[in-house]
Short mmCIF file of C-alpha atoms in Angstrom, two decimals:
data_model
loop_
_atom_site.label_atom_id
_atom_site.label_comp_id
_atom_site.label_asym_id
_atom_site.label_seq_id
_atom_site.Cartn_x
_atom_site.Cartn_y
_atom_site.Cartn_z
CA MET I 1342 40.97 -43.66 47.25
CA PRO I 1343 40.10 -46.71 45.22
CA ILE I 1344 38.08 -49.18 47.34
CA ALA I 1345 38.13 -50.73 44.77
CA ILE I 1346 17.90 -82.47 39.97
CA GLU I 1347 17.09 -88.06 40.89
CA GLU I 1348 13.26 -87.42 41.08
CA PRO I 1349 11.88 -89.32 44.09
CA ILE I 1350 10.45 -92.74 43.28
CA ASN I 1351 6.82 -92.88 44.34
CA THR I 1352 5.29 -96.05 45.75
CA TYR I 1353 1.61 -96.82 45.58
CA PRO I 1354 -0.43 -99.34 47.64
CA ALA I 1355 -1.25 -102.56 45.78
CA SER I 1356 -4.94 -103.31 45.34
CA GLY I 1357 -4.37 -107.03 46.12
CA GLN I 1358 -1.84 -109.06 48.02
CA GLY I 1359 1.90 -108.66 47.89
CA GLU I 1360 4.41 -105.84 47.97
CA PRO I 1361 3.64 -102.32 46.71
CA GLY I 1362 4.45 -101.61 43.09
CA ILE I 1363 7.17 -99.07 42.26
CA ALA I 1364 6.52 -96.39 39.67
CA GLY I 1365 9.25 -94.31 38.10
CA VAL I 1366 10.29 -92.52 34.94
CA THR I 1367 13.05 -94.14 32.96
CA ASP I 1368 14.68 -93.14 29.71
CA ALA I 1369 13.71 -95.16 26.67
CA PRO I 1370 16.47 -97.64 25.84
CA GLY I 1371 18.37 -97.13 22.62
CA VAL I 1372 17.22 -93.51 22.25
CA PRO I 1373 19.92 -90.81 22.68
CA VAL I 1374 19.56 -88.50 25.68
CA VAL I 1375 19.98 -84.77 25.00
CA THR I 1376 22.06 -82.47 27.19
CA LEU I 1377 22.57 -78.71 26.81
CA ALA I 1378 25.40 -76.67 28.31
CA ASP I 1379 25.32 -73.06 29.49
CA ALA I 1380 27.19 -70.60 27.29
CA VAL I 1381 29.20 -67.44 27.94
CA VAL I 1382 30.64 -64.76 25.70
CA LEU I 1383 32.74 -61.70 26.49
CA GLU I 1384 31.43 -58.64 24.72
CA THR I 1385 33.62 -56.38 22.61
CA ASN I 1386 33.50 -52.66 21.97
CA SER I 1387 32.58 -53.15 18.31
CA THR I 1388 29.04 -53.55 17.00
CA TYR I 1389 29.17 -57.33 17.02
CA SER I 1390 30.64 -59.54 19.70
CA PRO I 1391 31.53 -63.18 19.00
CA ASN I 1392 28.55 -65.46 18.52
CA MET I 1393 27.39 -67.24 21.64
CA GLN I 1394 27.56 -70.98 21.00
CA PHE I 1395 25.29 -73.41 22.81
CA VAL I 1396 26.46 -77.01 22.44
CA VAL I 1397 23.74 -79.66 22.24
CA THR I 1398 25.07 -83.14 22.93
CA LEU I 1399 23.61 -86.63 22.46
CA SER I 1400 24.56 -89.46 24.81
CA GLU I 1401 25.18 -91.67 21.77
CA ALA I 1402 25.17 -91.29 18.03
CA ALA I 1403 21.70 -91.52 16.56
CA THR I 1404 20.98 -94.02 13.82
CA ALA I 1405 18.71 -91.48 12.15
CA GLU I 1406 18.42 -87.71 11.97
CA VAL I 1407 17.53 -85.97 15.26
CA ARG I 1408 15.45 -82.80 15.24
CA ILE I 1409 14.96 -80.51 18.26
CA ASP I 1410 13.04 -77.24 18.39
CA TYR I 1411 14.64 -74.29 20.17
CA ARG I 1412 13.92 -70.69 21.14
CA THR I 1413 15.52 -67.94 23.18
CA ILE I 1414 13.82 -66.36 26.19
CA GLY I 1415 14.88 -62.92 27.36
CA LYS I 1416 15.96 -62.16 30.90
CA THR I 1417 18.19 -59.15 31.61
CA ALA I 1418 19.61 -59.13 28.06
CA THR I 1419 17.58 -57.18 25.51
CA ASP I 1420 16.58 -58.57 22.12
CA GLY I 1421 18.07 -56.40 19.40
CA GLY I 1422 20.36 -54.55 21.78
CA ASP I 1423 22.37 -57.27 23.45
CA TYR I 1424 21.53 -60.31 21.32
CA ASP I 1425 19.20 -61.47 18.55
CA ALA I 1426 16.26 -63.58 19.73
CA VAL I 1427 15.84 -66.69 17.60
CA SER I 1428 13.71 -69.79 17.24
CA GLY I 1429 14.00 -72.76 14.92
CA THR I 1430 14.81 -76.42 14.63
CA LEU I 1431 18.22 -77.92 15.24
CA VAL I 1432 19.15 -80.90 13.11
CA VAL I 1433 21.73 -83.42 14.29
CA ALA I 1434 22.72 -85.65 11.42
CA ALA I 1435 22.66 -89.42 11.78
CA GLY I 1436 25.92 -90.66 13.23
CA GLN I 1437 26.73 -87.34 14.94
CA THR I 1438 26.72 -86.74 18.70
CA SER I 1439 26.58 -82.93 18.92
CA ALA I 1440 25.55 -79.74 17.19
CA VAL I 1441 25.80 -76.03 17.92
CA ILE I 1442 23.18 -73.29 18.12
CA ALA I 1443 24.88 -69.94 17.49
CA ILE I 1444 23.32 -66.72 18.78
CA THR I 1445 24.36 -63.27 17.58
CA THR I 1446 25.46 -60.94 20.40
CA TYR I 1447 26.24 -57.24 20.26
CA GLY I 1448 29.05 -55.21 21.79
CA GLY I 1449 29.27 -51.70 23.14
CA SER I 1450 31.32 -49.39 25.32
CA ALA I 1451 28.78 -48.72 28.09
CA VAL I 1452 29.67 -49.84 31.59
CA GLU I 1453 26.88 -52.22 32.53
CA PHE I 1454 26.06 -55.38 34.41
CA ASP I 1455 26.51 -58.83 32.93
CA GLU I 1456 23.32 -59.73 31.06
CA SER I 1457 21.65 -63.04 30.31
CA PHE I 1458 18.98 -64.88 28.38
CA VAL I 1459 17.78 -68.50 28.20
CA LEU I 1460 17.90 -71.06 25.40
CA GLU I 1461 15.07 -73.60 25.59
CA LEU I 1462 14.91 -76.94 23.76
CA THR I 1463 11.56 -78.69 23.19
CA ASN I 1464 9.93 -81.36 21.02
CA ALA I 1465 12.87 -83.69 20.50
CA ARG I 1466 12.36 -86.17 17.66
CA GLY I 1467 14.69 -89.13 17.42
CA ALA I 1468 16.09 -88.30 20.87
CA GLN I 1469 14.80 -87.66 24.39
CA PHE I 1470 15.34 -85.37 27.35
CA ALA I 1471 16.45 -87.06 30.57
CA ASP I 1472 13.92 -88.21 33.17
CA GLY I 1473 10.96 -87.72 30.89
CA ALA I 1474 11.35 -83.93 30.79
CA VAL I 1475 9.45 -82.07 28.08
CA SER I 1476 12.02 -79.29 27.74
CA LEU I 1477 15.60 -78.39 28.52
CA ARG I 1478 17.04 -74.97 29.33
CA ALA I 1479 20.47 -73.38 29.59
CA ALA I 1480 21.64 -69.87 30.44
CA GLY I 1481 23.49 -67.60 28.05
CA THR I 1482 25.55 -64.88 29.74
CA ILE I 1483 27.09 -61.81 28.08
CA LEU I 1484 30.00 -60.57 30.19
CA ASP I 1485 30.61 -56.83 30.28
CA ASN I 1486 34.14 -55.84 29.29
CA ASP I 1487 34.03 -52.11 29.96
CA GLY I 1488 34.52 -51.85 33.69
CA THR I 1489 38.03 -53.19 33.95
CA GLY I 1490 40.99 -51.69 35.73
CA ALA I 1491 40.83 -48.10 36.93
CA LYS I 1492 37.99 -47.31 34.58
CA LEU I 1493 35.43 -48.38 37.19
CA ALA I 1494 36.25 -47.61 40.78
CA LEU I 1495 34.86 -46.54 44.11
CA LEU I 1496 36.61 -43.68 45.83
CA VAL I 1497 36.18 -42.14 49.26
CA GLY I 1498 37.92 -38.99 50.37
CA ASP I 1499 39.41 -38.07 53.71
CA ALA I 1500 37.39 -35.65 55.82
CA GLU I 1501 38.02 -33.13 58.55
CA VAL I 1502 35.92 -31.41 61.21
CA VAL I 1503 36.48 -29.07 64.13
CA GLU I 1504 34.89 -30.90 67.05
CA GLY I 1505 33.96 -27.86 69.12
CA HIS I 1506 33.81 -27.53 72.90
CA SER I 1507 30.45 -29.22 73.46
CA GLY I 1508 27.58 -31.00 71.76
CA GLN I 1509 28.18 -32.81 68.55
CA ARG I 1510 28.99 -32.08 64.96
CA GLU I 1511 29.18 -34.30 61.92
CA VAL I 1512 32.05 -35.35 59.76
CA VAL I 1513 30.88 -36.10 56.24
CA PHE I 1514 32.61 -38.66 54.05
CA GLU I 1515 31.95 -38.24 50.34
CA VAL I 1516 31.95 -41.55 48.44
CA ARG I 1517 32.09 -41.52 44.65
CA LEU I 1518 31.63 -43.98 41.81
CA SER I 1519 34.02 -43.21 39.00
CA GLN I 1520 31.11 -43.36 36.55
CA PRO I 1521 27.39 -44.12 36.65
CA VAL I 1522 25.95 -47.58 36.11
CA ASP I 1523 22.43 -48.54 35.08
CA GLN I 1524 21.23 -50.15 38.33
CA ALA I 1525 21.39 -49.38 42.02
CA VAL I 1526 24.65 -50.41 43.69
CA THR I 1527 25.20 -50.89 47.42
CA VAL I 1528 28.35 -51.02 49.50
CA ASN I 1529 28.80 -51.74 53.20
CA TYR I 1530 30.58 -49.29 55.47
CA THR I 1531 31.75 -49.13 59.07
CA THR I 1532 33.84 -46.83 61.22
CA ALA I 1533 37.08 -47.99 62.82
CA PRO I 1534 38.81 -46.19 65.70
CA GLY I 1535 42.29 -44.80 65.47
CA THR I 1536 43.63 -42.21 67.85
CA ALA I 1537 40.00 -41.12 68.21
CA SER I 1538 38.01 -43.46 70.47
CA SER I 1539 34.73 -44.98 69.38
CA GLY I 1540 31.87 -43.85 71.61
CA VAL I 1541 34.00 -41.13 73.22
CA ASP I 1542 35.23 -38.96 70.40
CA PHE I 1543 32.83 -40.14 67.72
CA ALA I 1544 29.69 -42.25 67.41
CA PRO I 1545 30.37 -45.59 65.71
CA VAL I 1546 28.26 -46.12 62.62
CA SER I 1547 27.84 -48.92 60.11
CA GLY I 1548 25.36 -49.69 57.39
CA THR I 1549 24.81 -49.91 53.68
CA LEU I 1550 25.33 -47.03 51.30
CA THR I 1551 23.18 -47.02 48.17
CA PHE I 1552 23.95 -45.44 44.82
CA LEU I 1553 20.78 -45.19 42.76
CA ALA I 1554 20.95 -45.91 39.04
CA GLY I 1555 22.92 -43.09 37.44
CA GLN I 1556 24.10 -41.66 40.77
CA THR I 1557 27.80 -41.21 41.37
CA VAL I 1558 27.98 -39.45 44.75
CA ALA I 1559 26.74 -40.54 48.18
CA THR I 1560 27.69 -39.49 51.69
CA VAL I 1561 28.19 -41.08 55.10
CA HIS I 1562 27.64 -38.88 58.17
CA VAL I 1563 29.40 -39.65 61.44
CA PRO I 1564 28.63 -37.72 64.67
CA VAL I 1565 31.67 -36.28 66.44
CA TYR I 1566 31.56 -35.21 70.11
CA GLY I 1567 33.01 -31.94 71.34
CA ASP I 1568 34.96 -31.39 74.56
CA THR I 1569 37.16 -28.83 76.24
CA ALA I 1570 40.22 -31.03 76.69
CA VAL I 1571 43.46 -29.77 75.22
CA GLU I 1572 44.46 -32.56 72.86
CA SER I 1573 46.07 -33.19 69.54
CA THR I 1574 44.17 -33.90 66.37
CA GLU I 1575 42.52 -37.33 66.58
CA GLN I 1576 41.62 -39.64 63.75
CA PHE I 1577 39.31 -42.53 62.91
CA SER I 1578 38.57 -44.31 59.64
CA LEU I 1579 35.66 -45.18 57.39
CA VAL I 1580 36.12 -48.64 55.87
CA LEU I 1581 34.18 -49.79 52.82
CA SER I 1582 33.75 -53.50 52.15
CA ALA I 1583 32.81 -55.42 49.01
CA PRO I 1584 29.21 -54.82 48.03
CA GLY I 1585 26.69 -57.61 48.23
CA GLY I 1586 24.10 -58.55 45.62
CA ARG I 1587 24.36 -57.88 41.92
CA VAL I 1588 27.26 -55.65 40.96
CA PRO I 1589 29.29 -55.14 37.79
CA ARG I 1590 31.45 -58.20 37.14
CA ALA I 1591 34.54 -56.07 36.78
CA TRP I 1592 34.39 -55.18 40.47
CA ALA I 1593 34.85 -58.77 41.62
CA GLY I 1594 38.15 -59.08 43.47
CA SER I 1595 39.01 -55.41 42.97
CA TRP I 1596 38.00 -54.15 46.40
CA THR I 1597 40.38 -53.30 49.18
CA THR I 1598 39.82 -52.28 52.78
CA MET I 1599 41.77 -49.08 52.35
CA PRO I 1600 40.02 -46.59 54.64
CA ALA I 1601 39.38 -42.91 54.44
CA VAL I 1602 40.56 -40.94 57.45
CA ALA I 1603 38.62 -38.35 59.44
CA SER I 1604 40.60 -35.83 61.44
CA CYS I 1605 38.95 -34.20 64.47
CA ARG I 1606 40.64 -31.11 65.79
#
């Protein structure tokens, strides 16, 4: 089933009489302040996805040309595979208040995690970074588009076991990913009683199930207790909850608490 930054102002003792002096960093008056926004692009299944556009903005129009050096820094996104690493100098013409740095990104059909890199600005001429900073950074995120809908799902099947007259046996729930992904994925699980009683008919279990990179099948084992009572088939459920940590974006909001049922007879 589908389960599916104001810096503190420092004060220093005065060497003579009077109140302490106050030291702080202030922006130079009349010089535009640079800001840089994060950027996002949704990949496509073709070779090239739309360019990722970072917008560099000045707090006021400059009276002369502004030049700012930039470079990309890789994180989870790969240069040449997910985007093209670049470096250069951005020029904002006199009288303008913004300019764009466009980064080439690549598409593909593989189901993968969202990937990111960083754009760093340094060495601003004719403008300044706020609070005396020497650089400015923003994140660029490439959103995966291949794990949407039923294409990426988590499924867990019902299970059945004959409890026996004594001792204990195990009921085994098989949990499957509809297709492999390139990093380990975890999902929480817990048992829930039904007509079978927790601690009497079965041992309650809960924990975290891990699918290693490339793995599509994992199992949860639940002990079931035998007895000699004449009784009808009893049932309990295994409930999967939304995984924590880093998971494919397409899974967000797609999980349900639909359980798998174990029948003990």
